[in-house]
């Protein structure tokens, strides 16, 4: 029922955006291969990362931490603490991959990040129920690094195909910090 409602709302969004004089997103951008596949890849990675975090938090809180002597009342806090290598990996790799993508190009970094992301998932799937934390920490740190490698160069590559006027599109299209096209002089205020 929810999926059907989501599909109907998506269809309504497309119809409304096609008729709007100032749409939130220019649907014609999806005719650009780099834009479409960059956004689809970003969606897939985001869904995978969100699903992984949900499952790992439940796993840590309900199975691993109690097996290692943590009280159930304390497991939410400790599960968050034990997931910090994921965040640290992302925060370390994002700026570095942004810097490297400016010098080496984004395709290799984004592809390498997606492959490493998948490999870290395979590693997590191979862990036994009573795993060593350091192996787990290494795998989720690799996942965070992979996410940072993918997330930093992908949006600029996707948005590089946008026409010049895309920078002035509403925030529903892309946050201004992620659009590589500078605003036109007409968008800036004059003294």
PDB file of C-alpha atoms in Angstrom:
ATOM      1  CA  UNK A   1       0.000   0.000   0.000  1.00  0.00           C
ATOM      2  CA  UNK A   2       2.784   2.454   0.912  1.00  0.00           C
ATOM      3  CA  UNK A   3       4.785   1.596  -2.193  1.00  0.00           C
ATOM      4  CA  UNK A   4       1.745   2.157  -4.400  1.00  0.00           C
ATOM      5  CA  UNK A   5       1.147   5.502  -2.678  1.00  0.00           C
ATOM      6  CA  UNK A   6       4.797   6.442  -3.206  1.00  0.00           C
ATOM      7  CA  UNK A   7       4.609   5.567  -6.899  1.00  0.00           C
ATOM      8  CA  UNK A   8       1.432   7.638  -7.286  1.00  0.00           C
ATOM      9  CA  UNK A   9       3.011  10.613  -5.532  1.00  0.00           C
ATOM     10  CA  UNK A  10       6.101  10.318  -7.731  1.00  0.00           C
ATOM     11  CA  UNK A  11       3.920  10.291 -10.845  1.00  0.00           C
ATOM     12  CA  UNK A  12       2.016  13.316  -9.555  1.00  0.00           C
ATOM     13  CA  UNK A  13       5.328  15.084  -8.880  1.00  0.00           C
ATOM     14  CA  UNK A  14       6.461  14.502 -12.482  1.00  0.00           C
ATOM     15  CA  UNK A  15       3.149  15.783 -13.889  1.00  0.00           C
ATOM     16  CA  UNK A  16       3.185  18.890 -11.667  1.00  0.00           C
ATOM     17  CA  UNK A  17       6.863  19.648 -12.360  1.00  0.00           C
ATOM     18  CA  UNK A  18       6.307  19.373 -16.126  1.00  0.00           C
ATOM     19  CA  UNK A  19       3.467  21.916 -15.921  1.00  0.00           C
ATOM     20  CA  UNK A  20       5.069  24.347 -13.463  1.00  0.00           C
ATOM     21  CA  UNK A  21       6.466  27.627 -14.753  1.00  0.00           C
ATOM     22  CA  UNK A  22       9.342  27.450 -12.223  1.00  0.00           C
ATOM     23  CA  UNK A  23       9.826  23.760 -11.391  1.00  0.00           C
ATOM     24  CA  UNK A  24      11.798  22.618  -8.344  1.00  0.00           C
ATOM     25  CA  UNK A  25      13.906  20.428 -10.603  1.00  0.00           C
ATOM     26  CA  UNK A  26      14.338  20.549 -14.342  1.00  0.00           C
ATOM     27  CA  UNK A  27      13.232  17.059 -15.326  1.00  0.00           C
ATOM     28  CA  UNK A  28      14.973  17.485 -18.685  1.00  0.00           C
ATOM     29  CA  UNK A  29      18.261  17.078 -16.786  1.00  0.00           C
ATOM     30  CA  UNK A  30      17.464  13.368 -16.500  1.00  0.00           C
ATOM     31  CA  UNK A  31      18.020  13.087 -20.261  1.00  0.00           C
ATOM     32  CA  UNK A  32      21.725  13.618 -19.506  1.00  0.00           C
ATOM     33  CA  UNK A  33      23.308  10.217 -18.886  1.00  0.00           C
ATOM     34  CA  UNK A  34      25.867  11.489 -16.343  1.00  0.00           C
ATOM     35  CA  UNK A  35      23.185  13.308 -14.350  1.00  0.00           C
ATOM     36  CA  UNK A  36      20.769  10.370 -14.313  1.00  0.00           C
ATOM     37  CA  UNK A  37      23.256   7.658 -13.449  1.00  0.00           C
ATOM     38  CA  UNK A  38      25.132   9.841 -10.978  1.00  0.00           C
ATOM     39  CA  UNK A  39      21.909  10.475  -9.087  1.00  0.00           C
ATOM     40  CA  UNK A  40      20.819   6.824  -9.294  1.00  0.00           C
ATOM     41  CA  UNK A  41      24.203   5.661  -8.022  1.00  0.00           C
ATOM     42  CA  UNK A  42      24.033   8.198  -5.190  1.00  0.00           C
ATOM     43  CA  UNK A  43      20.545   6.960  -4.313  1.00  0.00           C
ATOM     44  CA  UNK A  44      21.690   3.324  -4.304  1.00  0.00           C
ATOM     45  CA  UNK A  45      24.718   4.068  -2.107  1.00  0.00           C
ATOM     46  CA  UNK A  46      22.570   6.126   0.288  1.00  0.00           C
ATOM     47  CA  UNK A  47      19.950   3.392   0.584  1.00  0.00           C
ATOM     48  CA  UNK A  48      22.677   0.806   1.168  1.00  0.00           C
ATOM     49  CA  UNK A  49      24.406   2.936   3.797  1.00  0.00           C
ATOM     50  CA  UNK A  50      21.144   3.704   5.611  1.00  0.00           C
ATOM     51  CA  UNK A  51      20.046   0.072   5.575  1.00  0.00           C
ATOM     52  CA  UNK A  52      23.455  -1.076   6.772  1.00  0.00           C
ATOM     53  CA  UNK A  53      23.467   1.397   9.665  1.00  0.00           C
ATOM     54  CA  UNK A  54      19.968   0.345  10.703  1.00  0.00           C
ATOM     55  CA  UNK A  55      20.850  -3.353  10.697  1.00  0.00           C
ATOM     56  CA  UNK A  56      24.219  -2.885  12.414  1.00  0.00           C
ATOM     57  CA  UNK A  57      22.730  -0.770  15.209  1.00  0.00           C
ATOM     58  CA  UNK A  58      20.079  -3.451  15.836  1.00  0.00           C
ATOM     59  CA  UNK A  59      22.772  -6.154  15.678  1.00  0.00           C
ATOM     60  CA  UNK A  60      25.002  -4.332  18.142  1.00  0.00           C
ATOM     61  CA  UNK A  61      22.188  -3.428  20.547  1.00  0.00           C
ATOM     62  CA  UNK A  62      20.333  -6.717  20.493  1.00  0.00           C
ATOM     63  CA  UNK A  63      23.054  -9.327  20.037  1.00  0.00           C
ATOM     64  CA  UNK A  64      26.706  -8.336  20.169  1.00  0.00           C
ATOM     65  CA  UNK A  65      26.794  -5.893  23.096  1.00  0.00           C
ATOM     66  CA  UNK A  66      24.653  -8.072  25.418  1.00  0.00           C
ATOM     67  CA  UNK A  67      26.867 -11.066  24.520  1.00  0.00           C
ATOM     68  CA  UNK A  68      29.842  -9.005  25.714  1.00  0.00           C
ATOM     69  CA  UNK A  69      28.356  -8.031  29.075  1.00  0.00           C
ATOM     70  CA  UNK A  70      26.705  -4.707  28.272  1.00  0.00           C
ATOM     71  CA  UNK A  71      23.385  -4.001  29.971  1.00  0.00           C
ATOM     72  CA  UNK A  72      20.458  -3.579  27.569  1.00  0.00           C
ATOM     73  CA  UNK A  73      19.852  -0.093  28.950  1.00  0.00           C
ATOM     74  CA  UNK A  74      23.346   0.955  27.937  1.00  0.00           C
ATOM     75  CA  UNK A  75      23.414  -0.618  24.475  1.00  0.00           C
ATOM     76  CA  UNK A  76      22.034   2.369  22.506  1.00  0.00           C
ATOM     77  CA  UNK A  77      24.890   4.594  23.674  1.00  0.00           C
ATOM     78  CA  UNK A  78      27.553   1.934  23.140  1.00  0.00           C
ATOM     79  CA  UNK A  79      26.186   0.960  19.739  1.00  0.00           C
ATOM     80  CA  UNK A  80      26.593   4.575  18.653  1.00  0.00           C
ATOM     81  CA  UNK A  81      30.106   4.699  20.050  1.00  0.00           C
ATOM     82  CA  UNK A  82      31.059   1.426  18.373  1.00  0.00           C
ATOM     83  CA  UNK A  83      29.822   2.806  15.018  1.00  0.00           C
ATOM     84  CA  UNK A  84      32.180   5.811  15.167  1.00  0.00           C
ATOM     85  CA  UNK A  85      34.768   4.247  12.802  1.00  0.00           C
ATOM     86  CA  UNK A  86      32.149   4.536  10.032  1.00  0.00           C
ATOM     87  CA  UNK A  87      31.825   8.276  10.604  1.00  0.00           C
ATOM     88  CA  UNK A  88      35.578   8.737  11.004  1.00  0.00           C
ATOM     89  CA  UNK A  89      36.228   6.968   7.689  1.00  0.00           C
ATOM     90  CA  UNK A  90      33.692   9.137   5.897  1.00  0.00           C
ATOM     91  CA  UNK A  91      35.018  12.351   7.408  1.00  0.00           C
ATOM     92  CA  UNK A  92      38.612  11.431   6.557  1.00  0.00           C
ATOM     93  CA  UNK A  93      37.982  10.311   2.978  1.00  0.00           C
ATOM     94  CA  UNK A  94      35.512  12.994   1.838  1.00  0.00           C
ATOM     95  CA  UNK A  95      37.858  15.988   1.727  1.00  0.00           C
ATOM     96  CA  UNK A  96      40.788  13.928   0.443  1.00  0.00           C
ATOM     97  CA  UNK A  97      38.749  12.432  -2.390  1.00  0.00           C
ATOM     98  CA  UNK A  98      37.396  15.885  -3.265  1.00  0.00           C
ATOM     99  CA  UNK A  99      40.953  17.179  -3.511  1.00  0.00           C
ATOM    100  CA  UNK A 100      42.102  14.161  -5.543  1.00  0.00           C
ATOM    101  CA  UNK A 101      39.107  14.269  -7.878  1.00  0.00           C
ATOM    102  CA  UNK A 102      39.995  17.863  -8.770  1.00  0.00           C
ATOM    103  CA  UNK A 103      43.464  16.706  -9.801  1.00  0.00           C
ATOM    104  CA  UNK A 104      42.919  13.165 -11.083  1.00  0.00           C
ATOM    105  CA  UNK A 105      39.289  13.144 -12.181  1.00  0.00           C
ATOM    106  CA  UNK A 106      36.229  11.820 -10.410  1.00  0.00           C
ATOM    107  CA  UNK A 107      35.403   8.642 -12.286  1.00  0.00           C
ATOM    108  CA  UNK A 108      38.141   6.440 -10.792  1.00  0.00           C
ATOM    109  CA  UNK A 109      37.543   7.644  -7.237  1.00  0.00           C
ATOM    110  CA  UNK A 110      33.772   7.260  -7.438  1.00  0.00           C
ATOM    111  CA  UNK A 111      34.043   3.813  -9.024  1.00  0.00           C
ATOM    112  CA  UNK A 112      36.698   2.725  -6.540  1.00  0.00           C
ATOM    113  CA  UNK A 113      34.528   4.000  -3.691  1.00  0.00           C
ATOM    114  CA  UNK A 114      31.502   2.063  -4.944  1.00  0.00           C
ATOM    115  CA  UNK A 115      33.557  -1.135  -5.336  1.00  0.00           C
ATOM    116  CA  UNK A 116      35.111  -0.739  -1.868  1.00  0.00           C
ATOM    117  CA  UNK A 117      31.634  -0.024  -0.480  1.00  0.00           C
ATOM    118  CA  UNK A 118      30.370  -3.330  -1.889  1.00  0.00           C
ATOM    119  CA  UNK A 119      33.464  -5.208  -0.687  1.00  0.00           C
ATOM    120  CA  UNK A 120      32.977  -3.902   2.852  1.00  0.00           C
ATOM    121  CA  UNK A 121      29.383  -5.174   2.725  1.00  0.00           C
ATOM    122  CA  UNK A 122      30.657  -8.618   1.721  1.00  0.00           C
ATOM    123  CA  UNK A 123      33.112  -8.503   4.606  1.00  0.00           C
ATOM    124  CA  UNK A 124      30.346  -7.614   7.051  1.00  0.00           C
ATOM    125  CA  UNK A 125      28.227 -10.474   5.724  1.00  0.00           C
ATOM    126  CA  UNK A 126      31.054 -12.915   6.493  1.00  0.00           C
ATOM    127  CA  UNK A 127      31.343 -11.885  10.149  1.00  0.00           C
ATOM    128  CA  UNK A 128      30.148 -14.455  12.695  1.00  0.00           C
ATOM    129  CA  UNK A 129      27.598 -13.422  15.342  1.00  0.00           C
ATOM    130  CA  UNK A 130      30.308 -13.158  18.001  1.00  0.00           C
ATOM    131  CA  UNK A 131      32.871 -11.198  15.936  1.00  0.00           C
ATOM    132  CA  UNK A 132      36.044  -9.465  17.016  1.00  0.00           C
ATOM    133  CA  UNK A 133      35.311  -5.764  17.378  1.00  0.00           C
ATOM    134  CA  UNK A 134      38.546  -4.728  15.640  1.00  0.00           C
ATOM    135  CA  UNK A 135      37.616  -6.634  12.481  1.00  0.00           C
ATOM    136  CA  UNK A 136      34.166  -5.023  12.603  1.00  0.00           C
ATOM    137  CA  UNK A 137      35.693  -1.562  13.199  1.00  0.00           C
ATOM    138  CA  UNK A 138      38.037  -2.025  10.234  1.00  0.00           C
ATOM    139  CA  UNK A 139      35.169  -3.080   7.950  1.00  0.00           C
ATOM    140  CA  UNK A 140      32.901  -0.182   8.888  1.00  0.00           C
ATOM    141  CA  UNK A 141      35.834   2.257   8.648  1.00  0.00           C
ATOM    142  CA  UNK A 142      36.450   0.931   5.113  1.00  0.00           C
ATOM    143  CA  UNK A 143      32.755   1.423   4.410  1.00  0.00           C
ATOM    144  CA  UNK A 144      32.985   5.014   5.625  1.00  0.00           C
ATOM    145  CA  UNK A 145      36.098   5.618   3.509  1.00  0.00           C
ATOM    146  CA  UNK A 146      34.316   4.127   0.500  1.00  0.00           C
ATOM    147  CA  UNK A 147      31.282   6.345   1.096  1.00  0.00           C
ATOM    148  CA  UNK A 148      33.517   9.407   1.300  1.00  0.00           C
ATOM    149  CA  UNK A 149      35.367   8.374  -1.856  1.00  0.00           C
ATOM    150  CA  UNK A 150      32.048   8.086  -3.678  1.00  0.00           C
ATOM    151  CA  UNK A 151      30.134  11.011  -2.162  1.00  0.00           C
ATOM    152  CA  UNK A 152      32.667  13.759  -2.733  1.00  0.00           C
ATOM    153  CA  UNK A 153      33.334  13.530  -6.494  1.00  0.00           C
ATOM    154  CA  UNK A 154      29.941  12.215  -7.686  1.00  0.00           C
ATOM    155  CA  UNK A 155      27.674  15.314  -7.367  1.00  0.00           C
ATOM    156  CA  UNK A 156      30.032  17.696  -9.198  1.00  0.00           C
ATOM    157  CA  UNK A 157      30.399  15.159 -12.004  1.00  0.00           C
ATOM    158  CA  UNK A 158      26.619  14.742 -12.234  1.00  0.00           C
ATOM    159  CA  UNK A 159      26.013  18.497 -12.167  1.00  0.00           C
ATOM    160  CA  UNK A 160      28.745  19.316 -14.673  1.00  0.00           C
ATOM    161  CA  UNK A 161      26.316  18.454 -17.493  1.00  0.00           C
ATOM    162  CA  UNK A 162      23.783  21.055 -16.345  1.00  0.00           C
ATOM    163  CA  UNK A 163      23.216  24.113 -18.490  1.00  0.00           C
ATOM    164  CA  UNK A 164      24.443  27.467 -17.237  1.00  0.00           C
ATOM    165  CA  UNK A 165      21.057  28.511 -15.848  1.00  0.00           C
ATOM    166  CA  UNK A 166      20.935  25.490 -13.565  1.00  0.00           C
ATOM    167  CA  UNK A 167      22.829  27.328 -10.823  1.00  0.00           C
ATOM    168  CA  UNK A 168      19.835  29.573 -10.272  1.00  0.00           C
ATOM    169  CA  UNK A 169      17.405  26.680  -9.885  1.00  0.00           C
ATOM    170  CA  UNK A 170      15.575  26.366  -6.575  1.00  0.00           C
ATOM    171  CA  UNK A 171      17.154  24.480  -3.679  1.00  0.00           C
ATOM    172  CA  UNK A 172      14.981  21.430  -4.414  1.00  0.00           C
ATOM    173  CA  UNK A 173      17.282  20.776  -7.365  1.00  0.00           C
ATOM    174  CA  UNK A 174      20.587  20.754  -5.470  1.00  0.00           C
ATOM    175  CA  UNK A 175      22.099  22.589  -2.564  1.00  0.00           C
ATOM    176  CA  UNK A 176      24.123  25.608  -3.765  1.00  0.00           C
ATOM    177  CA  UNK A 177      27.260  24.222  -2.108  1.00  0.00           C
ATOM    178  CA  UNK A 178      27.090  21.178  -4.362  1.00  0.00           C
ATOM    179  CA  UNK A 179      26.565  22.953  -7.680  1.00  0.00           C
ATOM    180  CA  UNK A 180      29.863  23.540  -9.471  1.00  0.00           C
ATOM    181  CA  UNK A 181      28.475  26.295 -11.689  1.00  0.00           C
ATOM    182  CA  UNK A 182      28.876  29.743 -10.086  1.00  0.00           C
ATOM    183  CA  UNK A 183      25.820  32.004 -10.051  1.00  0.00           C
ATOM    184  CA  UNK A 184      25.495  34.381 -12.939  1.00  0.00           C
ATOM    185  CA  UNK A 185      26.130  38.106 -12.352  1.00  0.00           C
ATOM    186  CA  UNK A 186      22.386  38.722 -12.528  1.00  0.00           C
ATOM    187  CA  UNK A 187      21.891  36.491  -9.473  1.00  0.00           C
ATOM    188  CA  UNK A 188      24.237  38.542  -7.315  1.00  0.00           C
ATOM    189  CA  UNK A 189      23.206  41.762  -5.663  1.00  0.00           C
ATOM    190  CA  UNK A 190      24.606  44.969  -7.060  1.00  0.00           C
ATOM    191  CA  UNK A 191      25.981  47.695  -4.732  1.00  0.00           C
TER     192      UNK A 191
END
